[in-house]
PDB file of C-alpha atoms in Angstrom:
ATOM      1  CA  MET N 216     -53.774 128.338 -98.791  1.00 82.00           C
ATOM      2  CA  ILE N 217     -50.359 129.605 -99.882  1.00 85.00           C
ATOM      3  CA  ILE N 218     -47.180 128.252 -98.283  1.00 84.00           C
ATOM      4  CA  THR N 219     -44.223 130.506 -99.062  1.00 81.00           C
ATOM      5  CA  ASP N 220     -41.479 129.446 -96.690  1.00 71.00           C
ATOM      6  CA  GLY N 221     -40.810 125.913 -97.893  1.00 64.00           C
ATOM      7  CA  ARG N 222     -42.586 124.249 -94.946  1.00 64.00           C
ATOM      8  CA  LEU N 223     -44.444 121.812 -97.181  1.00 64.00           C
ATOM      9  CA  GLY N 224     -42.963 118.831 -95.372  1.00 65.00           C
ATOM     10  CA  GLY N 225     -43.431 120.194 -91.854  1.00 73.00           C
ATOM     11  CA  LEU N 226     -46.380 122.563 -91.587  1.00 85.00           C
ATOM     12  CA  ARG N 227     -47.702 122.982 -88.039  1.00 88.00           C
ATOM     13  CA  ALA N 228     -51.176 121.540 -87.477  1.00 91.00           C
ATOM     14  CA  GLU N 229     -52.434 124.955 -86.304  1.00 92.00           C
ATOM     15  CA  ASP N 230     -51.210 126.623 -89.490  1.00 89.00           C
ATOM     16  CA  PHE N 231     -52.898 123.967 -91.641  1.00 89.00           C
ATOM     17  CA  ALA N 232     -56.160 124.460 -89.737  1.00 91.00           C
ATOM     18  CA  ASP N 233     -55.964 128.264 -90.057  1.00 91.00           C
ATOM     19  CA  GLY N 234     -55.296 128.045 -93.795  1.00 88.00           C
ATOM     20  CA  THR N 235     -57.810 125.371 -94.747  1.00 88.00           C
ATOM     21  CA  GLY N 236     -60.453 125.218 -92.025  1.00 90.00           C
ATOM     22  CA  TRP N 237     -59.668 121.501 -91.498  1.00 91.00           C
ATOM     23  CA  THR N 238     -58.189 120.616 -88.098  1.00 92.00           C
ATOM     24  CA  PRO N 239     -55.725 117.709 -88.078  1.00 92.00           C
ATOM     25  CA  LYS N 240     -56.546 115.305 -85.223  1.00 89.00           C
ATOM     26  CA  PRO N 241     -55.392 111.759 -84.449  1.00 85.00           C
ATOM     27  CA  GLU N 242     -58.721 110.443 -85.815  1.00 83.00           C
ATOM     28  CA  GLY N 243     -58.389 112.386 -89.072  1.00 88.00           C
ATOM     29  CA  LEU N 244     -59.015 115.818 -90.572  1.00 91.00           C
ATOM     30  CA  CYS N 245     -62.046 117.502 -89.030  1.00 91.00           C
ATOM     31  CA  ARG N 246     -64.208 120.495 -89.861  1.00 89.00           C
ATOM     32  CA  GLY N 247     -66.869 120.907 -87.214  1.00 86.00           C
ATOM     33  CA  GLU N 248     -68.653 117.566 -86.808  1.00 85.00           C
ATOM     34  CA  VAL N 249     -67.320 116.158 -90.092  1.00 86.00           C
ATOM     35  CA  CYS N 250     -64.111 114.108 -89.970  1.00 88.00           C
ATOM     36  CA  VAL N 251     -62.265 112.470 -92.861  1.00 89.00           C
ATOM     37  CA  PRO N 252     -60.060 109.496 -91.927  1.00 91.00           C
ATOM     38  CA  ALA N 253     -56.446 110.394 -92.677  1.00 89.00           C
ATOM     39  CA  PRO N 254     -53.994 107.983 -91.063  1.00 88.00           C
ATOM     40  CA  GLY N 255     -50.433 109.251 -90.941  1.00 86.00           C
ATOM     41  CA  VAL N 256     -51.288 112.843 -91.897  1.00 89.00           C
ATOM     42  CA  LEU N 257     -50.708 114.204 -88.376  1.00 90.00           C
ATOM     43  CA  ARG N 258     -47.171 113.342 -87.360  1.00 89.00           C
ATOM     44  CA  ASN N 259     -45.923 112.715 -83.808  1.00 88.00           C
ATOM     45  CA  ASP N 260     -44.113 116.073 -83.772  1.00 90.00           C
ATOM     46  CA  GLY N 261     -47.379 117.982 -84.432  1.00 87.00           C
ATOM     47  CA  THR N 262     -46.672 118.727 -88.090  1.00 89.00           C
ATOM     48  CA  VAL N 263     -48.862 117.788 -91.039  1.00 90.00           C
ATOM     49  CA  ASP N 264     -47.993 115.894 -94.213  1.00 89.00           C
ATOM     50  CA  VAL N 265     -49.572 118.567 -96.417  1.00 87.00           C
ATOM     51  CA  VAL N 266     -49.603 116.595 -99.667  1.00 87.00           C
ATOM     52  CA  ALA N 267     -51.224 113.567 -98.005  1.00 88.00           C
ATOM     53  CA  ALA N 268     -53.788 115.761 -96.202  1.00 89.00           C
ATOM     54  CA  ALA N 269     -54.682 117.588 -99.400  1.00 88.00           C
ATOM     55  CA  GLY N 270     -55.053 114.267-101.197  1.00 88.00           C
ATOM     56  CA  ARG N 271     -57.454 112.916 -98.564  1.00 89.00           C
ATOM     57  CA  LEU N 272     -59.585 116.071 -98.826  1.00 89.00           C
ATOM     58  CA  GLY N 273     -59.541 116.302-102.625  1.00 87.00           C
ATOM     59  CA  MET N 274     -57.600 119.568-102.557  1.00 88.00           C
ATOM     60  CA  PRO N 275     -55.470 120.366-105.602  1.00 87.00           C
ATOM     61  CA  VAL N 276     -51.799 121.085-104.808  1.00 86.00           C
ATOM     62  CA  LEU N 277     -49.447 123.122-107.002  1.00 86.00           C
ATOM     63  CA  HIS N 278     -45.770 123.615-106.192  1.00 84.00           C
ATOM     64  CA  ASP N 279     -43.183 125.928-107.761  1.00 84.00           C
ATOM     65  CA  ASP N 280     -39.661 124.741-106.896  1.00 83.00           C
ATOM     66  CA  GLU N 281     -37.991 127.845-108.315  1.00 86.00           C
ATOM     67  CA  HIS N 282     -39.846 130.187-105.961  1.00 82.00           C
ATOM     68  CA  ALA N 283     -40.446 127.665-103.129  1.00 83.00           C
ATOM     69  CA  VAL N 284     -44.182 128.361-103.169  1.00 86.00           C
ATOM     70  CA  THR N 285     -46.952 125.817-102.724  1.00 86.00           C
ATOM     71  CA  VAL N 286     -50.642 126.535-103.256  1.00 87.00           C
ATOM     72  CA  ILE N 287     -53.413 124.329-101.904  1.00 86.00           C
ATOM     73  CA  GLY N 288     -56.898 124.734-103.370  1.00 85.00           C
ATOM     74  CA  PRO N 289     -60.191 124.285-101.538  1.00 83.00           C
ATOM     75  CA  ALA N 290     -61.604 120.897-100.558  1.00 76.00           C
ATOM     76  CA  THR N 291     -64.294 119.514-102.821  1.00 68.00           C
ATOM     77  CA  ALA N 292     -67.513 117.828-101.742  1.00 53.00           C
ATOM     78  CA  THR N 293     -66.889 114.834-103.988  1.00 56.00           C
ATOM     79  CA  GLY N 294     -63.137 114.652-103.557  1.00 53.00           C
ATOM     80  CA  HIS N 295     -62.598 115.430-107.221  1.00 55.00           C
ATOM     81  CA  THR N 296     -61.582 118.688-108.809  1.00 55.00           C
ATOM     82  CA  LEU N 297     -62.730 120.054-112.134  1.00 57.00           C
ATOM     83  CA  SER N 298     -60.146 118.872-114.631  1.00 59.00           C
ATOM     84  CA  THR N 299     -61.695 120.446-117.704  1.00 62.00           C
ATOM     85  CA  ALA N 300     -64.074 123.251-118.513  1.00 63.00           C
ATOM     86  CA  ALA N 301     -65.513 121.494-121.557  1.00 70.00           C
ATOM     87  CA  ALA N 302     -69.293 121.710-121.702  1.00 71.00           C
ATOM     88  CA  ALA N 303     -71.488 118.764-122.559  1.00 78.00           C
ATOM     89  CA  ASP N 304     -72.380 118.348-126.233  1.00 83.00           C
ATOM     90  CA  PRO N 305     -76.079 117.486-126.189  1.00 84.00           C
ATOM     91  CA  GLU N 306     -77.819 116.050-129.194  1.00 88.00           C
ATOM     92  CA  LEU N 307     -81.011 117.961-130.003  1.00 86.00           C
ATOM     93  CA  ILE N 308     -83.708 117.509-132.620  1.00 89.00           C
ATOM     94  CA  ASP N 309     -84.095 120.283-135.206  1.00 88.00           C
ATOM     95  CA  ARG N 310     -87.441 121.412-136.625  1.00 90.00           C
ATOM     96  CA  ASP N 311     -87.188 118.790-139.379  1.00 94.00           C
ATOM     97  CA  ARG N 312     -86.740 116.105-136.676  1.00 94.00           C
ATOM     98  CA  ARG N 313     -83.088 115.448-137.566  1.00 94.00           C
ATOM     99  CA  PRO N 314     -80.426 114.987-134.849  1.00 93.00           C
ATOM    100  CA  PHE N 315     -78.356 118.114-134.290  1.00 89.00           C
ATOM    101  CA  ARG N 316     -75.323 118.780-132.065  1.00 90.00           C
ATOM    102  CA  LEU N 317     -74.499 122.191-130.625  1.00 85.00           C
ATOM    103  CA  SER N 318     -70.803 121.563-131.309  1.00 87.00           C
ATOM    104  CA  SER N 319     -71.542 121.884-135.045  1.00 89.00           C
ATOM    105  CA  LEU N 320     -71.958 125.622-134.389  1.00 87.00           C
ATOM    106  CA  HIS N 321     -68.506 126.015-132.849  1.00 84.00           C
ATOM    107  CA  GLY N 322     -67.086 129.466-133.626  1.00 87.00           C
ATOM    108  CA  ARG N 323     -70.473 131.023-134.386  1.00 89.00           C
ATOM    109  CA  LYS N 324     -72.760 133.175-132.288  1.00 89.00           C
ATOM    110  CA  VAL N 325     -75.717 131.137-131.063  1.00 84.00           C
ATOM    111  CA  LEU N 326     -79.004 132.008-129.401  1.00 85.00           C
ATOM    112  CA  LEU N 327     -80.463 129.012-127.601  1.00 79.00           C
ATOM    113  CA  VAL N 328     -84.127 129.344-126.616  1.00 83.00           C
ATOM    114  CA  ALA N 329     -85.827 126.794-124.396  1.00 82.00           C
ATOM    115  CA  TRP N 330     -89.555 126.542-123.761  1.00 84.00           C
ATOM    116  CA  ALA N 331     -91.638 124.379-121.482  1.00 85.00           C
ATOM    117  CA  SER N 332     -95.413 124.206-121.225  1.00 84.00           C
ATOM    118  CA  TYR N 333     -95.522 123.891-117.454  1.00 76.00           C
TER     119      TYR N 333
END
């Protein structure tokens, strides 16, 4: 969802629902049958505290003051966003039965072949 008119502090509940798929209700933020408790997110005047709502749903929020633009990312199933794209560094056993880490090949082309008997 992209908010371009500086309404971060007072976005209408309908606009939040249209942009995110989550409907602000007194009992929380709801999508279909699923509701996430979010006290204080829906204000008495019908506007939504966008930063608080995004926080309850695990949505990342980015704001650019210079251009008065705010971007809200999608909700995550776990409530956590991916903070790094670093892959795991598994320890394997080479053909001489010595421990070997894939990270030791950093910067080289690698062909990884896996085989299973089942």
